[in-house]
XYZ file of C-alpha atoms in Angstrom:
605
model
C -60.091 14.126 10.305
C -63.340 15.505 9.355
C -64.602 15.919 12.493
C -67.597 18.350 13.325
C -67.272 21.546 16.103
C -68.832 20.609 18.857
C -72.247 22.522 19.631
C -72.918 25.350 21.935
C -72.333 24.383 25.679
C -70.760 21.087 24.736
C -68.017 19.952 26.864
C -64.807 20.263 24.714
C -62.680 17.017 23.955
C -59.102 16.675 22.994
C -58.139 13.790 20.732
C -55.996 11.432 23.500
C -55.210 7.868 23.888
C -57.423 5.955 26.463
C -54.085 4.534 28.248
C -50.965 6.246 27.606
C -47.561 4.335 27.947
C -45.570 3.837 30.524
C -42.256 5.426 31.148
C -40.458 8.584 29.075
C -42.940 10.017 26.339
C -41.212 8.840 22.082
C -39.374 10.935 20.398
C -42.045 12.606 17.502
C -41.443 10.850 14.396
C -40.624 13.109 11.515
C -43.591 13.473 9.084
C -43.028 10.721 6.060
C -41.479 11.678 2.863
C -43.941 12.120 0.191
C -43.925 12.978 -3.565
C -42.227 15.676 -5.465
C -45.512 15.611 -7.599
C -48.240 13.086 -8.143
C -47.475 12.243 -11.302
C -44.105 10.471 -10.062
C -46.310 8.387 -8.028
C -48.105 7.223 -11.096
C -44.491 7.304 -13.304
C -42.950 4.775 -10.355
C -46.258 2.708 -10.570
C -46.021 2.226 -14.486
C -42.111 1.438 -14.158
C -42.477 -1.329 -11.823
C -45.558 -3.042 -12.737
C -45.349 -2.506 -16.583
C -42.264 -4.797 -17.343
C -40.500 -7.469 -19.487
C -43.733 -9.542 -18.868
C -45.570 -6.934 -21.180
C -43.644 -7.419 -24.009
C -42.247 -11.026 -24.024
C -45.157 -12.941 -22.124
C -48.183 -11.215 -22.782
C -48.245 -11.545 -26.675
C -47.344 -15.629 -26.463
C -50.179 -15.905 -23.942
C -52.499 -14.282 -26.409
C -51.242 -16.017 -29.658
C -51.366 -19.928 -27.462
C -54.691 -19.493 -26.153
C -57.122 -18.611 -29.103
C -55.661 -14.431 -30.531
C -58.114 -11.504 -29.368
C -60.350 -14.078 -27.736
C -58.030 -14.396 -24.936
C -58.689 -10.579 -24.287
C -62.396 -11.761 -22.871
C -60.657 -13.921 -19.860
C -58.263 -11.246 -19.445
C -60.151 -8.432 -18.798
C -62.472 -10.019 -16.431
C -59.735 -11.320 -14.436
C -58.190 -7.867 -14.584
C -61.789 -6.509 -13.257
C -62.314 -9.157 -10.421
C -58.621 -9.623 -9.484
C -55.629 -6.955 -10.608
C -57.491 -3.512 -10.119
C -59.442 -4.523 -6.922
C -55.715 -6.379 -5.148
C -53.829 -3.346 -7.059
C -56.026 -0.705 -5.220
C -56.054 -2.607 -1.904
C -52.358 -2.412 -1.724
C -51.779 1.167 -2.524
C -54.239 2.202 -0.514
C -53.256 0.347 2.593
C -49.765 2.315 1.835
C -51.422 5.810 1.435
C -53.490 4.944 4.608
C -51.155 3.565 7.428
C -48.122 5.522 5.851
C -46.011 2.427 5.963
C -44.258 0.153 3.832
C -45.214 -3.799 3.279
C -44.107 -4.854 6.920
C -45.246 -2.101 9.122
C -49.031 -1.232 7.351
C -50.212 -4.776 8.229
C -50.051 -3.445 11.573
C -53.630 -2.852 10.663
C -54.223 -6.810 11.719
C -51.208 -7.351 13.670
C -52.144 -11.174 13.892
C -51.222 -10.976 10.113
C -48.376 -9.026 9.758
C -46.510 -12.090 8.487
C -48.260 -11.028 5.121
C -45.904 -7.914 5.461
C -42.828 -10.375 6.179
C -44.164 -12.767 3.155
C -44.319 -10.148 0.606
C -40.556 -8.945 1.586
C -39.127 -12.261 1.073
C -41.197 -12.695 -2.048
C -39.442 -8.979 -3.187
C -35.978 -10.113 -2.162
C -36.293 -13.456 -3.829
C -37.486 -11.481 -6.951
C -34.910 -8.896 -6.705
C -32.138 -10.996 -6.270
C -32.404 -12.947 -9.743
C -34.842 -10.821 -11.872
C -31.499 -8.606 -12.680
C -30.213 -11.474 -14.378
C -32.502 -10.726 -17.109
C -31.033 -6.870 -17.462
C -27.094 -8.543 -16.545
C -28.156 -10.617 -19.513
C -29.443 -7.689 -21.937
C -26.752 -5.660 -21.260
C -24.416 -7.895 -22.306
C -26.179 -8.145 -25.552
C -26.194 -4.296 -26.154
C -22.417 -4.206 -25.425
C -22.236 -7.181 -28.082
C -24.441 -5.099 -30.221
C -22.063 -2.046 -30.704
C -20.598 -3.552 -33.471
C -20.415 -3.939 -37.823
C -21.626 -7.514 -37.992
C -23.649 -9.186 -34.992
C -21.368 -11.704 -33.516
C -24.949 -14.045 -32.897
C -25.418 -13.440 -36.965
C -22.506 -15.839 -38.228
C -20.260 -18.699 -37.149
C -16.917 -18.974 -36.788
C -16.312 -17.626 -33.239
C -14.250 -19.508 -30.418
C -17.966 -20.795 -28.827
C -19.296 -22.120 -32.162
C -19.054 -25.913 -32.633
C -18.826 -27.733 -36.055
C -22.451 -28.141 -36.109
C -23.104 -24.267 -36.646
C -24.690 -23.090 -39.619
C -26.449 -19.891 -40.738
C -28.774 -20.580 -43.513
C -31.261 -23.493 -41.895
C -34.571 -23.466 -40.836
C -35.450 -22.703 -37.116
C -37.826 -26.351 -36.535
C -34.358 -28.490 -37.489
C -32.529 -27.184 -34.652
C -35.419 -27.369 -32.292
C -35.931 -31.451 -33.347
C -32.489 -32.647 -32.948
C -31.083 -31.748 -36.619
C -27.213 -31.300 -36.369
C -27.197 -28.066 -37.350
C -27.536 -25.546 -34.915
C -28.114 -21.896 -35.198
C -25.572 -19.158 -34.615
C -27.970 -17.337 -32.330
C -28.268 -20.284 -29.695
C -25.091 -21.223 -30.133
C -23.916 -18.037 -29.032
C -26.806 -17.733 -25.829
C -25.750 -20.875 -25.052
C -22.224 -21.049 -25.410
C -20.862 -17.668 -25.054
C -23.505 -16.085 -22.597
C -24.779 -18.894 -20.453
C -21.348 -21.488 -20.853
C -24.131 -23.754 -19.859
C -23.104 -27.167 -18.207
C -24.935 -30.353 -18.584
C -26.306 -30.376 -14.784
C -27.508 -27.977 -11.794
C -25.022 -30.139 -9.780
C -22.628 -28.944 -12.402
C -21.827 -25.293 -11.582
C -18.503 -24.409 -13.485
C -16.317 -21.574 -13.439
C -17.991 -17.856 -13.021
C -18.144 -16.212 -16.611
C -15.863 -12.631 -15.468
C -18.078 -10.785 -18.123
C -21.017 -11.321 -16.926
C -19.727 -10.609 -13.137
C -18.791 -7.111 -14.610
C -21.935 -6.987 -15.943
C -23.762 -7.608 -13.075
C -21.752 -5.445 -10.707
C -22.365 -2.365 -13.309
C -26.147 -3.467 -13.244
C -25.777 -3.371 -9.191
C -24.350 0.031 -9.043
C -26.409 1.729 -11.250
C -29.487 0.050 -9.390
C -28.062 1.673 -6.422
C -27.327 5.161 -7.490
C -31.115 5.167 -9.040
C -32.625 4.687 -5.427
C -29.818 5.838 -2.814
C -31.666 8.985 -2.078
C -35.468 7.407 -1.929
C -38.084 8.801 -3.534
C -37.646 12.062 -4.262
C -34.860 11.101 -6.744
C -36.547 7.779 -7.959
C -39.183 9.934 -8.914
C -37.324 12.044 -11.671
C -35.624 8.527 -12.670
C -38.565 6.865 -13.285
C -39.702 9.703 -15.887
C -37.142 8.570 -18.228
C -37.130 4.654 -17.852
C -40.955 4.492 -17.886
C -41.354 6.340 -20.848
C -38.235 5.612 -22.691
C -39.710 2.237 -23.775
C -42.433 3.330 -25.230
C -40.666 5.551 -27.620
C -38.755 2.438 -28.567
C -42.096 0.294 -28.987
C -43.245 2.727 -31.319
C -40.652 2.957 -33.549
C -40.026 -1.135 -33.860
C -43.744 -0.899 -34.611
C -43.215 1.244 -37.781
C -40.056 -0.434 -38.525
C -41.762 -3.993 -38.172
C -45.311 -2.928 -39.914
C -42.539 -2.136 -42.913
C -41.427 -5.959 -42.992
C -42.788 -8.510 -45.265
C -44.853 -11.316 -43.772
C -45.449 -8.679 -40.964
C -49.465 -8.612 -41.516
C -49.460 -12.330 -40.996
C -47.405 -12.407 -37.966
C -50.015 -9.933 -36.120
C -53.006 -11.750 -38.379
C -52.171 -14.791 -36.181
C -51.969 -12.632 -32.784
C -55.703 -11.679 -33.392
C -57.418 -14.167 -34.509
C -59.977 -15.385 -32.381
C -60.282 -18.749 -31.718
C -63.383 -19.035 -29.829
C -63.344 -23.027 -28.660
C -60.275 -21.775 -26.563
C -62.895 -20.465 -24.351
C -63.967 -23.499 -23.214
C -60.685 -24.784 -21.866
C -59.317 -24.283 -18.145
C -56.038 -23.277 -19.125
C -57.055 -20.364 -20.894
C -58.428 -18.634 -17.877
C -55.569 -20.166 -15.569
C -53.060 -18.271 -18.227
C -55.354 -14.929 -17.740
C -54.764 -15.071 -14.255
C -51.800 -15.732 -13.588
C -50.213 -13.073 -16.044
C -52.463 -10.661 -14.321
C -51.130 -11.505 -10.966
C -47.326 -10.804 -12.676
C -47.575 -8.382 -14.716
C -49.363 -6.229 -12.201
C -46.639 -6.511 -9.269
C -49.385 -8.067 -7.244
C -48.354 -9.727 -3.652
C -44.832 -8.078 -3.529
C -45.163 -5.172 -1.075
C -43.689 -2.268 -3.590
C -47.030 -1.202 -4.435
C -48.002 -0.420 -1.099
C -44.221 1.190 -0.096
C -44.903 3.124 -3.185
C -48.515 4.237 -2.215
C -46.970 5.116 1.633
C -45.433 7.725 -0.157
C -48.389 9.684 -1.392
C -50.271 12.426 0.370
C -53.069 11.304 2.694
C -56.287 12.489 0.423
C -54.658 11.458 -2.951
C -57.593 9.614 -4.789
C -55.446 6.103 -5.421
C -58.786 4.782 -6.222
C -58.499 6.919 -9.680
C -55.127 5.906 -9.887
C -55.672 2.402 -9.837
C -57.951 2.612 -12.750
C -55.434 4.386 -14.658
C -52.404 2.401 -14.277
C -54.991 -1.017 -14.752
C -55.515 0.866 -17.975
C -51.496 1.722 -18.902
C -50.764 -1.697 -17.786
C -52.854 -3.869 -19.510
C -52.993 -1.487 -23.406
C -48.972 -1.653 -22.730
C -49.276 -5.561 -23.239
C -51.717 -5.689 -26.036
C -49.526 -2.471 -28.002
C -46.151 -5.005 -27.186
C -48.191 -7.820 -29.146
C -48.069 -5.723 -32.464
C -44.376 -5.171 -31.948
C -43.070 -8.609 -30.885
C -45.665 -10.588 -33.797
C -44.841 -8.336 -36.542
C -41.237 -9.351 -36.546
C -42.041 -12.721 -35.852
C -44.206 -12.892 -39.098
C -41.089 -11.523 -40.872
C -39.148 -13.824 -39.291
C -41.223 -17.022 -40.074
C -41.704 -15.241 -43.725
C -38.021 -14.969 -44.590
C -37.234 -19.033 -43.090
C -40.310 -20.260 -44.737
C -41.923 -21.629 -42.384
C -45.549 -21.700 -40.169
C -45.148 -19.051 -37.346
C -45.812 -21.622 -34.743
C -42.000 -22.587 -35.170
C -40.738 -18.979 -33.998
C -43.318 -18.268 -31.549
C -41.701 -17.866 -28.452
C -42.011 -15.985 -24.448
C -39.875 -15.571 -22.057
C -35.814 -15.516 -22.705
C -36.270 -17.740 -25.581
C -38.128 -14.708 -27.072
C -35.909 -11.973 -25.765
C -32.325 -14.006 -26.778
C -33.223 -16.404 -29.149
C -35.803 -15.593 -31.398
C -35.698 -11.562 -31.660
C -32.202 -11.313 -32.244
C -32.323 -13.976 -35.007
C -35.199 -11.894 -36.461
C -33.008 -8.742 -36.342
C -29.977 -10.529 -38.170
C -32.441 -10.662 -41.359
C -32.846 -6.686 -41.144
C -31.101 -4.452 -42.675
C -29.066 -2.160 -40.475
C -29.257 -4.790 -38.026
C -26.424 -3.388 -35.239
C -28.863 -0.336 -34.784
C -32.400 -2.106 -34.326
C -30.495 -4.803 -31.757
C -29.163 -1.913 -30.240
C -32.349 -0.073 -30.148
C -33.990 -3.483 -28.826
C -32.316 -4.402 -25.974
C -31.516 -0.690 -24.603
C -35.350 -0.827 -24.358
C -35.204 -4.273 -22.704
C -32.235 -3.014 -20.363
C -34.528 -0.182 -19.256
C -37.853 -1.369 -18.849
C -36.520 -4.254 -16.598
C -34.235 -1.160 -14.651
C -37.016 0.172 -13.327
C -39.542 -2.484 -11.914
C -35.650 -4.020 -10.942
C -34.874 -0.600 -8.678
C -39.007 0.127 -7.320
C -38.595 -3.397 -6.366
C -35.312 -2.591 -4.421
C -36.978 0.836 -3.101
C -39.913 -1.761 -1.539
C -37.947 -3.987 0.433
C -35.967 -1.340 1.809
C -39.014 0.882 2.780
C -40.380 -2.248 4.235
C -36.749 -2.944 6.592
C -36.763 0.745 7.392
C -40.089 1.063 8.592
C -39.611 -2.114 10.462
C -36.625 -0.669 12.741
C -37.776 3.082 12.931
C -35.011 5.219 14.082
C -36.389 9.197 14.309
C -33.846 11.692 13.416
C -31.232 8.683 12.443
C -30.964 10.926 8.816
C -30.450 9.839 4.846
C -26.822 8.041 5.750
C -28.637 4.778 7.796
C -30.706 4.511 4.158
C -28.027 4.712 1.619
C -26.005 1.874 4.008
C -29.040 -0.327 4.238
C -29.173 0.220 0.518
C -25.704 -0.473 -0.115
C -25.968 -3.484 1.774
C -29.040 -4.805 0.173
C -27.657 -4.472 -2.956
C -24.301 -6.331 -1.863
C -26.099 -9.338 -0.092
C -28.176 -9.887 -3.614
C -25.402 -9.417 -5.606
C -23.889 -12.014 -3.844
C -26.516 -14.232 -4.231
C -26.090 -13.376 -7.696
C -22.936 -14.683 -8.035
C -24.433 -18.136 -7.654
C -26.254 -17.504 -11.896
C -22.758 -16.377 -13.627
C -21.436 -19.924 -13.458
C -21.601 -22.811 -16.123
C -24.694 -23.950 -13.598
C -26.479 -20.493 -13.641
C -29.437 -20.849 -16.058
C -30.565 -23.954 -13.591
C -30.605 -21.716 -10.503
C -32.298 -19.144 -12.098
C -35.083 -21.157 -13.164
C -35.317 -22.174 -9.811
C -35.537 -18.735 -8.105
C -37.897 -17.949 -11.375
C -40.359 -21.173 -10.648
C -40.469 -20.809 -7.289
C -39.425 -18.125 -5.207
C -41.873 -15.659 -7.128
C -43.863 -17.974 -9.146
C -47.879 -17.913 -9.179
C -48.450 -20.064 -6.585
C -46.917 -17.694 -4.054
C -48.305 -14.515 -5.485
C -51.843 -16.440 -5.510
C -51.602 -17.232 -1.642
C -50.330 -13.663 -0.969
C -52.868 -11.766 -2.724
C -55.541 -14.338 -1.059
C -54.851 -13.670 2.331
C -54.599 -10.409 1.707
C -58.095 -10.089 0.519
C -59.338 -12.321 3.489
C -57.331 -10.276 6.188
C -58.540 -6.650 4.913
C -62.688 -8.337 4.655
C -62.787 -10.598 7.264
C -60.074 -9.693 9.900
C -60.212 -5.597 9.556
C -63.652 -5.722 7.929
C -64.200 -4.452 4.479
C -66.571 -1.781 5.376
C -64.445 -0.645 7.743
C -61.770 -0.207 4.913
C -64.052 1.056 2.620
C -64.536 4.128 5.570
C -60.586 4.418 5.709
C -60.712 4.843 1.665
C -63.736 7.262 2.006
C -61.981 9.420 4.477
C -58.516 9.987 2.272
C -60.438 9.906 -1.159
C -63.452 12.238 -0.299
C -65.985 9.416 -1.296
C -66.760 5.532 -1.134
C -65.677 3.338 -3.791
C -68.383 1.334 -5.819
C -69.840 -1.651 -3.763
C -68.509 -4.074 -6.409
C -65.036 -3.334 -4.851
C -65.814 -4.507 -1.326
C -67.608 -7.482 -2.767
C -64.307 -8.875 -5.181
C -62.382 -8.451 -1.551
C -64.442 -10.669 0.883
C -65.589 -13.349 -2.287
C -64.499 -12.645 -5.501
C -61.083 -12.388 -5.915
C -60.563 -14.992 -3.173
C -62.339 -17.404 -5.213
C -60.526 -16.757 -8.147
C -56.923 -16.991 -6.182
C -58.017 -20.201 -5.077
C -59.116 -22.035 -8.681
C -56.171 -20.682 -9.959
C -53.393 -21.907 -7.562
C -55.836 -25.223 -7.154
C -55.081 -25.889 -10.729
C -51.418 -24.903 -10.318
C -50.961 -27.525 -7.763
C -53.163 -30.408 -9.321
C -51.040 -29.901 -12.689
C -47.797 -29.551 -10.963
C -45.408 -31.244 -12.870
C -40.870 -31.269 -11.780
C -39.347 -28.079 -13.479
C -37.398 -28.716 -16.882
C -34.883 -27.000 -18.796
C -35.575 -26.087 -22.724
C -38.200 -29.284 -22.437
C -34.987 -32.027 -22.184
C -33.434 -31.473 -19.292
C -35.663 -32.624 -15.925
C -34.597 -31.269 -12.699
C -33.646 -33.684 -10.008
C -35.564 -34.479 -6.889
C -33.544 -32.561 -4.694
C -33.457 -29.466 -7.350
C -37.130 -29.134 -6.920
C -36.835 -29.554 -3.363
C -34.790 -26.501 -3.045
C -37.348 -24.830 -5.433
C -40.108 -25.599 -2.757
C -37.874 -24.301 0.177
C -38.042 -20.887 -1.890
C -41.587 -20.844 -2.112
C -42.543 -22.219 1.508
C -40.521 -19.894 2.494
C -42.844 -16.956 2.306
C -46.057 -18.824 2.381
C -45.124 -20.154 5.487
C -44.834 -16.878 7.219
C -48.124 -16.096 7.643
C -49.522 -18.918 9.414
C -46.162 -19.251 11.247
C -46.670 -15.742 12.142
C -50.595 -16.009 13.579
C -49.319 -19.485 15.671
C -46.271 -17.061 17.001
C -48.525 -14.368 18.149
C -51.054 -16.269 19.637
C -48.253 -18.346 21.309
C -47.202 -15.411 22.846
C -50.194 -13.567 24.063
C -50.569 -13.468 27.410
C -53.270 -15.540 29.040
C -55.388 -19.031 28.121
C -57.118 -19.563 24.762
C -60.370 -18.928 26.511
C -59.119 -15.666 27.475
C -58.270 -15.052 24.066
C -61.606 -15.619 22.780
C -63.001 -13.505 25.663
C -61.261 -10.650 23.816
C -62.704 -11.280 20.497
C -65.830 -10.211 22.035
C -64.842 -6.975 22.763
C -65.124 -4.050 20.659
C -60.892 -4.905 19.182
C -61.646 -8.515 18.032
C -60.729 -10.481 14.945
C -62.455 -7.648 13.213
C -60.017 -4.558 14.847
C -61.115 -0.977 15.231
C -59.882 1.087 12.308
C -57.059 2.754 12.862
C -58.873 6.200 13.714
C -60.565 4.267 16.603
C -57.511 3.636 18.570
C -57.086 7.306 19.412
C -60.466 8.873 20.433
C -62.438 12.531 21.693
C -61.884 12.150 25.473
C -63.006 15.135 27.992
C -59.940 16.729 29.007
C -59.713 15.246 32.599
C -58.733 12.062 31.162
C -59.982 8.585 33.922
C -58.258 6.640 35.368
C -56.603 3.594 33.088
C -59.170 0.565 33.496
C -58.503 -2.492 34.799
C -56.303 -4.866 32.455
C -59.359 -7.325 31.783
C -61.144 -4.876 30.374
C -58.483 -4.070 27.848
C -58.725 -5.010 23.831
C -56.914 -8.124 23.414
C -52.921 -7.228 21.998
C -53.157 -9.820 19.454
C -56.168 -8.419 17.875
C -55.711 -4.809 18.069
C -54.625 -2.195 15.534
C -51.063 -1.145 15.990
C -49.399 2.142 14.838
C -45.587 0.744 15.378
């Protein structure tokens, strides 16, 4: 690519491999799907990585740790860790045409990053539909005169329900207890007193999750070319909804205060660790960082597509998408502590206890309250379908490209599909019981928490600096984009954002402290035990993976570092090296000494 015509009377090369296999030439592989258009590329982008964190984490974040002044935290963060990890990602993708496994072929020493980030997907895909299973039951619940969470009276209330009481009573202990919990508690989760307690299933929610499943499935069945028109509607729909609970909530009294306290700066906050810790680490979610669907998603794209551009853009979508949710979620919040009378510190809320809790109490005081819950968690349902299904489409692109199979047609995807969806959904099974909340906290803590998405994306930026070599990269970039990126780019790779990966999961481990339930209940010992099984469990693969490899290479240690001396070392030749202008009476292989190392050199397959 790019190559110059060779000058008059210059012997003319063909582009060969040095030393061709042995035995019957491959079978050509067919040339990899791309895009319909761009624009799904950036569509499927927004969907996944702009998600429930947005709107229900984002806002609490910013409110907790000092109003606008967190923005000055967040935004460096975003400049020294999200866009520079975000771009690395897609444009490994675009580059090596693969999905998370196969394109760390690049530094085949490391592909257990590849095999980290897949079990940090499934993990993540297996209980993050929990949240829609959860939502949709709420809509379905919605459809109706009166809110069943708005009153008492039902088979799940208890004695101590009551509807007129203030919001701090319930949370200290008081004997009355709202309507709203009572229902989340009682009627959606059936919660039992212990995670060794796991109850009966609840059938609804099994229906619910099976219809979650299915439509999952029929969303991705066909791969990209029909995820791409999906992803139109579900990434957009939200914002349609955001806009209109804005004007609705802007309407509500005690609305002004509720996004007065979401602004206002607190500038001592600045001084405090947590603060930037917070930054981080909602960075590292909220832009889908460490999980492999980025780069399946980038593999996609056509070779010169400028995902440099692109990663500027969706940094941009991603991160105005979080501060725009703030308006929405604080103006009702401000109504909410308005109408109870009291400070807005007592309704303040992230997470499900924002999503299930405290926004459907606030809609209870609206008028026409059916249609706004309805409107609310419709947009919940579908902006956590989206990043729930790109997720999916990841880890499958990442098991197909593991076990290529030319010519093997769309039936071998739609079955690996199918089954992927079945073996979660099983796994599923395991949060519609009594016990369920428990083990998804666990999966939620652990399995996809920030301390593995903090190791991932380090390693990542060491392997691509240090192993492959960040100008070397930088070339690769240069010869799909047309240009070189800005210096500063190469620079947050090989120091930058490694530094800040470490602090932050530094601090995450010196401040660990065992998991608890709604701040009363404490996990036991062997609870948090599984919890770090789930998260060792893809950090481990990558140094598991390097001791494997070397284990296996053929030859002594010395011999090994013999070959790091050669021109395919720790540092490999990019890709575009390994095939290379050779006259057209190609020599004689050379002896096997004098070959690159195999546990240091590039690998297309």
């Amino acid at each position: 690519e790019g190559a110059e015509p060779p000058a008059a009377g210059e012997e003319r090369a063909v582009t060969a491999p040095l030393v061709g296999p042995p035995g019957p030439p491959k079978a050509a592989v067919p040339e990899r799907e791309t895009w319909t258009r761009q624009m799904d590329f950036i569509m499927s982008c927004v969907g996944f990585a702009v998600g429930l964190g947005n709107v229900w984490r984002f806002p609490y974040l910013c409110y907790k740790n000092g109003g606008g002044v967190f923005l000055i935290p967040y935004l460096l963060i975003v400049f020294v860790g999200g866009i520079p990890v975000f771009f690395l990602e897609v444009a490994l993708g675009q580059f090596m045409k693969q999905g998370g496994i196969a394109a760390w072929n690049i530094a085949p020493l490391f592909k257990g990053l590849g095999l980290a980030s897949m079990v940090i997907v499934f993990f993540c895909n297996s209980y993050y539909i929990m949240i829609l299973v959860w939502g949709l039951f709420y809509l379905v619940h919605s459809l109706t005169d009166t809110l069943p969470w708005a009153t008492c009276g039902h088979a799940w209330n208890t004695e101590q329900c009551a509807e007129l009481f203030h919001l701090e009573l319930c949370r200290n202990g008081s004997a009355n207890r709202s309507p709203v919990i009572e229902f989340w508690e009682n009627k959606v989760l059936r919660l039992s007193g212990d995670l060794s307690e796991p109850g009966e299933m609840n059938w609804q929610m099994i229906l619910c999750l099976v219809t979650t499943w299915v439509v999952v499935y029929f969303c991705i069945w066909k791969g990209v070319k029909s995820t791409g028109k999906i992803v139109y509607f579900t990434a957009l729909f939200p914002y349609v909804v955001l806009i209109l609970l804005l004007v609705h909530g802007v309407t509500l009294p005690g609305a002004l205060g509720g996004i007065v306290y979401y602004l206002k700066p607190d500038w001592s906050k600045l001084a405090e660790a947590q603060v930037w810790i917070d930054a981080g680490t909602q960075i590292f979610f909220s832009y889908a960082i460490g999980l492999g669907a980025l780069t399946a998603l980038g593999s996609y794209n056509r070779f010169h597509n400028n995902c440099y551009r692109d990663a500027y853009i969706l940094a941009v979508i991603n991160s105005s998408t979080s501060f725009f949710a703030g308006f929405v979620v604080f103006s009702v919040l401000g109504f909410m502590a308005s109408e109870q009378g009291v400070d807005i510190s007592k309704v303040a809320e992230s997470g499900p206890g924002l999503a299930f809790i405290a926004y459907p109490k606030a809609v209870t005081l609206m008028p026409l309250s059916p249609l706004w819950a309805t409107l609310f968690f419709f947009m919940l349902l579908v902006l956590g379908l989206d990043s729930q299904f790109v997720g999916v489409e990841g880890f499958i692109t990442g098991i197909l490209d593991l076990f290529p199979q030319p010519g093997a047609g769309s039936l071998r995807r739609e079955l690996t599909a199918a089954l992927c969806c079945i073996v979660c959904c099983l796994i599923d099974l395991s949060m519609v019981t009594q016990g369920g909340m428990y083990v998804f906290q666990l999966f939620d803590n652990y399995s996809a928490s920030g301390i593995t998405l903090l190791w991932q994306a380090f390693w990542e930026c060491v392997v691509i600096a240090w192993v492959y070599g960040a100008d070397r990269f930088m070339d690769d970039v240069a010869r799909m984009i047309g240009y070189r990126p800005l210096p500063f780019m190469k620079w947050c790779w090989a120091v930058v954002t490694p530094l800040v990966c470490v602090g932050i999961f530094v601090f995450h481990v010196v401040n660990y402290k065992p998991l608890t339930y709604n701040k009363t209940y404490v996990y036991p010992w062997w609870g948090d035990a599984i919890g770090w099984v789930l998260a060792l469990s893809s950090m481990l693969c990558i140094p598991c993976t390097v001791l494997y490899k070397l284990l296996r290479c053929k030859g002594s240690l010395r011999e090994v570092r013999a070959a790091r001396r050669g021109p395919s070392c720790l540092r490999p030749q990019p890709i575009s090296a390994i095939l290379v202008p050779v006259p057209l009476s190609v020599p004689s292989p050379s002896p096997a000494k004098s070959r690159p190392h195999p546990c240091f050199t590039p690998s297309l397959t």
